[in-house]
């Protein structure tokens, strides 16, 4: 076994996971393809074996389904009493979670993990699903043994429905199944299971006949059995990978087949991809297609580099995982990646490098043979280039991407020539005082700088020119290429070799740094867009931010298209932003909106379109379409670039859905508040109008029926009560109308300069009758400035506050009206010596339809203080309530003072 030191972070994470698991109980799942395979039977046999070893095993819930064999295994095992549930007139028995927690055995048996608890029963269960009961048991440190069928695993529900035509309503989340400490596969061949069904060992005879004719058809059983075995195998494979990562094992374990197909930009690529597909199909194995972008391949023409786009897209269309790696050596990168992914076979093409070049640098095949152990290397013969180019993927690639490189390369060679000439001039100045080796270093420095700035080609040319110039100008005999001393030939050879090696390495580092920088830039741009979208509100601002970021990352024009109320895609309205795509094809966008699949450039749907169109998928619907027109199609058609674009689209969709949900939540809150206000208004009006209406009705009926027999004083009293109650009703309705006008903004302030003493006097005169039982103290300093207010509205504020104090204090309680000067305005206070404010948040007193004492006899709909707050805010002030230190309540509000003109 080949092992390396485990990664410290991975080791720490593993220790933390194990510590968390140690505190939980262990979950053991007996897993099968369908009912009747023997899961419960195997669970009970295992429980009896544990009991024989002294383990505290208790049966929490087991459903024997009338099977005598199962009933026999239950004998001798402690069983918890069932919880009796009354459900829709029937008596049901169910698992008693509280009894299990109170008993707290070491191991508890709970059958049918996917079972739904009767939520409508009495008593009601704590959880909706049995797997939630099991989670609580595990958190309590109780080990649980349970059973589940493959059709009840959530992610497999659609697959099972496609096989059997039956969709299961009771499912278990994949996370619960994946966190199980042990899964025991209970397998029974379909023929044996059908025999058990016919013998009545699974269902009663009538149910068995229906089951065989419908769900338990032999084809269904075979497919479900394969699905269960594959699910178990995937779990075993995941456990093996986790163990290998935890132990730092790099060597391949060929427990299951996994293929890696290594391709390059040559004509062998298509043949390799198709050979890998055939091999993976024959082996029922996962397969990966890998392209390594080395510095040497980065120097190829655009036409040859673009060929890999078609190859990787072909691989993805055939079901492979397409991966692009970067590094200086293709063989080294492929070998490392194969060991990381536990690959068992590597498929590569026949070596094309000439033998003499392999002497200096091994081929990819040679590197793989030297660097891999335990991995089979499969070499596929060469392909006919003409037949490869007839492939529709390559035809499309040529149609879209037959571009000529516009990069000018001659400036690098020109600079190299100038640099050698400059070094020669510097060497001429140095030659009288320095040895020749120092002058050679100057030339090497120039070669390094040329390699860093202009790449390999100019650096190699500069290396050759540097050696020639050094020989011609500084090595005796001067000004000739003849060499008098043979040792200088060795110096020339070493100097040229060192220059070539340095230039090659520097150019490789430069190219790799450029690739790494581009990847880092893409990641940073994705983060920047996500962060900006998170802080943006509104659909249109989000779309503009997304268009700007996508344009920068993919060097393209983009636009986000939204559907209208009828679901038809429309062009965005308003002025377009820089980088926005104009004239997007709405027909293609509509297809993407309707089907939720990409279309346009480089896809299999409407490929003649100039742009690529991606759906912005939310959790429930497609929210819009992202259209991208790239300046260089390689920026979006490379599989990793296309996946990156899909990631951008996914982040945009998440942000849009978040904004949509926020709007819906806000509307729902407004609707709820509106409904609450309506209910409160109706309740308040019905409550507070009932008394005056009753008084008016009683008084008026007395006048009508007994008016002639009543005395003058009695008639006058009845008429006065009718007038008083009608006035009260008018005030209630007036408050409601006033609040409605204030909230609708229908009131325009009639501002003018007024004295607070005049406003206070008018209010006290109007309330004189109502304040007969309350002495009022007025404290108004003489030097108060005039205020520019709407006098009628401020009078209403004061009247409401003073009347409110009179209503909620006992007769004889003193009320004080005080006005104080502050730096930025006036502070108006209405104080009383009554019982004070009710308990709770004082801000609630100013809420609409809020009454401080809902059980009291004081009439009102709870709008007086809300009206006061609305009026004060219209004037630019604020209002609040507080409890006085000496007892009682105080309501205060401020009014800004404007300079007189």
Short mmCIF file of N, CA and C in Angstrom, two decimals, residues 125-210:
data_model
loop_
_atom_site.label_atom_id
_atom_site.label_comp_id
_atom_site.label_asym_id
_atom_site.label_seq_id
_atom_site.Cartn_x
_atom_site.Cartn_y
_atom_site.Cartn_z
N UNK A 125 -48.58 13.44 16.95
CA UNK A 125 -47.15 13.09 17.08
C UNK A 125 -46.28 14.34 17.09
N UNK A 126 -45.07 14.18 17.58
CA UNK A 126 -44.13 15.31 17.63
C UNK A 126 -43.53 15.59 16.25
N UNK A 127 -43.39 14.58 15.44
CA UNK A 127 -42.79 14.72 14.11
C UNK A 127 -43.74 14.18 13.06
N UNK A 128 -43.57 14.70 11.84
CA UNK A 128 -44.41 14.25 10.74
C UNK A 128 -43.97 12.90 10.19
N UNK A 129 -42.66 12.60 10.27
CA UNK A 129 -42.11 11.39 9.66
C UNK A 129 -41.39 10.56 10.72
N UNK A 130 -41.37 9.25 10.48
CA UNK A 130 -40.70 8.37 11.43
C UNK A 130 -39.19 8.57 11.40
N UNK A 131 -38.64 8.93 10.23
CA UNK A 131 -37.20 9.15 10.20
C UNK A 131 -36.81 10.34 11.10
N UNK A 132 -37.73 11.27 11.31
CA UNK A 132 -37.45 12.36 12.24
C UNK A 132 -37.46 11.85 13.69
N UNK A 133 -38.35 10.89 13.98
CA UNK A 133 -38.30 10.25 15.30
C UNK A 133 -36.96 9.56 15.51
N UNK A 134 -36.49 8.88 14.47
CA UNK A 134 -35.21 8.17 14.56
C UNK A 134 -34.06 9.15 14.76
N UNK A 135 -34.11 10.31 14.09
CA UNK A 135 -33.06 11.32 14.29
C UNK A 135 -33.01 11.76 15.74
N UNK A 136 -34.17 11.95 16.37
CA UNK A 136 -34.18 12.36 17.78
C UNK A 136 -33.60 11.25 18.67
N UNK A 137 -33.91 10.00 18.33
CA UNK A 137 -33.34 8.89 19.09
C UNK A 137 -31.82 8.85 18.96
N UNK A 138 -31.33 9.06 17.75
CA UNK A 138 -29.89 9.05 17.53
C UNK A 138 -29.21 10.18 18.29
N UNK A 139 -29.83 11.37 18.29
CA UNK A 139 -29.26 12.49 19.04
C UNK A 139 -29.22 12.19 20.54
N UNK A 140 -30.15 11.36 21.02
CA UNK A 140 -30.16 10.98 22.43
C UNK A 140 -29.16 9.88 22.73
N UNK A 141 -28.40 9.42 21.73
CA UNK A 141 -27.37 8.41 21.95
C UNK A 141 -27.86 6.98 21.87
N UNK A 142 -29.05 6.77 21.31
CA UNK A 142 -29.62 5.42 21.20
C UNK A 142 -29.32 4.88 19.81
N UNK A 143 -28.74 3.68 19.75
CA UNK A 143 -28.51 3.04 18.45
C UNK A 143 -29.83 2.52 17.91
N UNK A 144 -30.06 2.72 16.61
CA UNK A 144 -31.33 2.35 15.99
C UNK A 144 -31.07 1.41 14.82
N UNK A 145 -31.83 0.33 14.77
CA UNK A 145 -31.85 -0.56 13.61
C UNK A 145 -33.19 -0.37 12.92
N UNK A 146 -33.18 -0.19 11.60
CA UNK A 146 -34.41 0.10 10.88
C UNK A 146 -34.37 -0.54 9.51
N UNK A 147 -35.46 -0.41 8.76
CA UNK A 147 -35.57 -0.99 7.42
C UNK A 147 -36.07 0.07 6.45
N UNK A 148 -35.67 -0.07 5.19
CA UNK A 148 -36.14 0.84 4.14
C UNK A 148 -35.96 0.16 2.79
N UNK A 149 -36.87 0.44 1.87
CA UNK A 149 -36.79 -0.06 0.50
C UNK A 149 -36.18 0.98 -0.42
N UNK A 150 -35.66 0.54 -1.55
CA UNK A 150 -34.98 1.45 -2.46
C UNK A 150 -35.95 2.49 -3.02
N UNK A 151 -37.24 2.14 -3.19
CA UNK A 151 -38.18 3.09 -3.76
C UNK A 151 -38.53 4.23 -2.81
N UNK A 152 -38.12 4.11 -1.55
CA UNK A 152 -38.40 5.15 -0.58
C UNK A 152 -37.25 6.14 -0.42
N UNK A 153 -36.14 5.96 -1.13
CA UNK A 153 -35.05 6.92 -1.11
C UNK A 153 -35.45 8.11 -2.00
N UNK A 154 -35.37 9.31 -1.46
CA UNK A 154 -35.94 10.49 -2.11
C UNK A 154 -35.42 10.68 -3.53
N UNK A 155 -34.10 10.64 -3.74
CA UNK A 155 -33.54 10.94 -5.05
C UNK A 155 -33.87 9.87 -6.09
N UNK A 156 -34.29 8.69 -5.64
CA UNK A 156 -34.61 7.60 -6.56
C UNK A 156 -36.10 7.50 -6.85
N UNK A 157 -36.89 8.39 -6.28
CA UNK A 157 -38.34 8.30 -6.40
C UNK A 157 -38.79 8.41 -7.86
N UNK A 158 -38.20 9.38 -8.60
CA UNK A 158 -38.58 9.55 -10.01
C UNK A 158 -38.18 8.33 -10.84
N UNK A 159 -37.01 7.76 -10.55
CA UNK A 159 -36.55 6.59 -11.31
C UNK A 159 -37.49 5.41 -11.07
N UNK A 160 -37.86 5.19 -9.81
CA UNK A 160 -38.77 4.09 -9.48
C UNK A 160 -40.13 4.32 -10.13
N UNK A 161 -40.60 5.56 -10.12
CA UNK A 161 -41.89 5.86 -10.75
C UNK A 161 -41.83 5.57 -12.24
N UNK A 162 -40.69 5.86 -12.89
CA UNK A 162 -40.56 5.57 -14.30
C UNK A 162 -40.54 4.08 -14.60
N UNK A 163 -40.05 3.28 -13.62
CA UNK A 163 -39.99 1.83 -13.83
C UNK A 163 -41.33 1.18 -13.55
N UNK A 164 -41.93 1.53 -12.43
CA UNK A 164 -43.13 0.83 -11.97
C UNK A 164 -44.42 1.55 -12.29
N UNK A 165 -44.34 2.86 -12.61
CA UNK A 165 -45.55 3.64 -12.81
C UNK A 165 -46.21 4.07 -11.53
N UNK A 166 -45.55 3.83 -10.39
CA UNK A 166 -46.11 4.18 -9.08
C UNK A 166 -45.14 5.13 -8.39
N UNK A 167 -45.64 6.30 -7.98
CA UNK A 167 -44.82 7.27 -7.25
C UNK A 167 -45.08 7.12 -5.75
N UNK A 168 -44.00 6.89 -5.00
CA UNK A 168 -44.11 6.71 -3.57
C UNK A 168 -44.31 8.06 -2.87
N UNK A 169 -45.29 8.11 -1.97
CA UNK A 169 -45.56 9.33 -1.22
C UNK A 169 -44.72 9.41 0.04
N UNK A 170 -44.27 8.27 0.55
CA UNK A 170 -43.45 8.24 1.76
C UNK A 170 -42.00 8.01 1.36
N UNK A 171 -41.15 9.00 1.62
CA UNK A 171 -39.74 8.92 1.23
C UNK A 171 -38.85 9.31 2.40
N UNK A 172 -37.59 8.93 2.28
CA UNK A 172 -36.56 9.25 3.27
C UNK A 172 -35.53 10.14 2.60
N UNK A 173 -35.15 11.28 3.18
CA UNK A 173 -34.11 12.12 2.56
C UNK A 173 -32.81 11.35 2.36
N UNK A 174 -32.14 11.65 1.27
CA UNK A 174 -30.86 10.98 0.99
C UNK A 174 -29.85 11.20 2.11
N UNK A 175 -29.89 12.39 2.72
CA UNK A 175 -28.92 12.68 3.78
C UNK A 175 -29.05 11.71 4.95
N UNK A 176 -30.28 11.29 5.28
CA UNK A 176 -30.47 10.32 6.36
C UNK A 176 -29.88 8.98 5.98
N UNK A 177 -30.14 8.55 4.75
CA UNK A 177 -29.60 7.27 4.28
C UNK A 177 -28.08 7.31 4.20
N UNK A 178 -27.54 8.43 3.72
CA UNK A 178 -26.08 8.53 3.56
C UNK A 178 -25.37 8.59 4.90
N UNK A 179 -26.02 9.14 5.94
CA UNK A 179 -25.37 9.22 7.26
C UNK A 179 -25.46 7.93 8.05
N UNK A 180 -26.13 6.92 7.52
CA UNK A 180 -26.23 5.64 8.24
C UNK A 180 -24.84 5.06 8.46
N UNK A 181 -24.61 4.55 9.66
CA UNK A 181 -23.30 3.98 9.97
C UNK A 181 -23.09 2.64 9.29
N UNK A 182 -24.17 1.93 9.02
CA UNK A 182 -24.05 0.62 8.37
C UNK A 182 -25.31 0.37 7.56
N UNK A 183 -25.13 -0.12 6.34
CA UNK A 183 -26.25 -0.50 5.48
C UNK A 183 -26.07 -1.96 5.09
N UNK A 184 -27.06 -2.77 5.43
CA UNK A 184 -27.02 -4.20 5.12
C UNK A 184 -27.99 -4.44 3.97
N UNK A 185 -27.45 -4.91 2.85
CA UNK A 185 -28.26 -5.19 1.67
C UNK A 185 -28.91 -6.57 1.81
N UNK A 186 -30.22 -6.61 1.80
CA UNK A 186 -30.96 -7.87 1.86
C UNK A 186 -31.46 -8.16 0.45
N UNK A 187 -30.90 -9.17 -0.16
CA UNK A 187 -31.17 -9.44 -1.58
C UNK A 187 -31.91 -10.76 -1.73
N UNK A 188 -32.97 -10.74 -2.50
CA UNK A 188 -33.73 -11.94 -2.81
C UNK A 188 -34.00 -11.96 -4.31
N UNK A 189 -33.68 -13.04 -5.01
CA UNK A 189 -33.93 -13.10 -6.46
C UNK A 189 -35.41 -12.92 -6.76
N UNK A 190 -35.74 -12.33 -7.91
CA UNK A 190 -37.15 -12.08 -8.26
C UNK A 190 -38.00 -13.34 -8.26
N UNK A 191 -37.47 -14.45 -8.77
CA UNK A 191 -38.28 -15.67 -8.82
C UNK A 191 -38.63 -16.16 -7.42
N UNK A 192 -37.67 -16.08 -6.50
CA UNK A 192 -37.94 -16.50 -5.12
C UNK A 192 -38.97 -15.58 -4.48
N UNK A 193 -38.87 -14.29 -4.75
CA UNK A 193 -39.80 -13.34 -4.17
C UNK A 193 -41.22 -13.58 -4.70
N UNK A 194 -41.34 -13.87 -5.98
CA UNK A 194 -42.66 -14.16 -6.55
C UNK A 194 -43.25 -15.43 -5.94
N UNK A 195 -42.40 -16.42 -5.68
CA UNK A 195 -42.89 -17.63 -5.02
C UNK A 195 -43.40 -17.32 -3.62
N UNK A 196 -42.69 -16.44 -2.90
CA UNK A 196 -43.12 -16.04 -1.56
C UNK A 196 -44.45 -15.30 -1.62
N UNK A 197 -44.62 -14.47 -2.65
CA UNK A 197 -45.88 -13.75 -2.80
C UNK A 197 -47.03 -14.72 -3.04
N UNK A 198 -46.83 -15.69 -3.95
CA UNK A 198 -47.89 -16.64 -4.27
C UNK A 198 -48.22 -17.54 -3.09
N UNK A 199 -47.23 -17.76 -2.22
CA UNK A 199 -47.46 -18.61 -1.05
C UNK A 199 -48.09 -17.84 0.10
N UNK A 200 -48.34 -16.55 -0.09
CA UNK A 200 -48.97 -15.74 0.96
C UNK A 200 -48.03 -15.36 2.08
N UNK A 201 -46.71 -15.36 1.84
CA UNK A 201 -45.75 -15.02 2.88
C UNK A 201 -45.41 -13.54 2.91
N UNK A 202 -45.93 -12.78 1.94
CA UNK A 202 -45.68 -11.34 1.91
C UNK A 202 -46.97 -10.58 2.17
N UNK A 203 -48.02 -10.90 1.40
CA UNK A 203 -49.33 -10.29 1.57
C UNK A 203 -50.38 -11.41 1.64
N UNK A 204 -51.58 -11.03 2.09
CA UNK A 204 -52.67 -12.00 2.07
C UNK A 204 -52.99 -12.33 0.61
N UNK A 205 -53.61 -13.48 0.34
CA UNK A 205 -53.78 -13.94 -1.06
C UNK A 205 -54.38 -12.90 -2.00
N UNK A 206 -55.45 -12.20 -1.59
CA UNK A 206 -56.08 -11.24 -2.48
C UNK A 206 -55.11 -10.10 -2.82
N UNK A 207 -54.42 -9.58 -1.79
CA UNK A 207 -53.45 -8.52 -2.03
C UNK A 207 -52.28 -9.02 -2.86
N UNK A 208 -51.88 -10.27 -2.64
CA UNK A 208 -50.76 -10.84 -3.40
C UNK A 208 -51.08 -10.89 -4.89
N UNK A 209 -52.32 -11.28 -5.25
CA UNK A 209 -52.68 -11.36 -6.67
C UNK A 209 -52.62 -9.96 -7.31
N UNK A 210 -53.14 -8.97 -6.63
CA UNK A 210 -53.09 -7.60 -7.16
C UNK A 210 -51.65 -7.12 -7.29
#
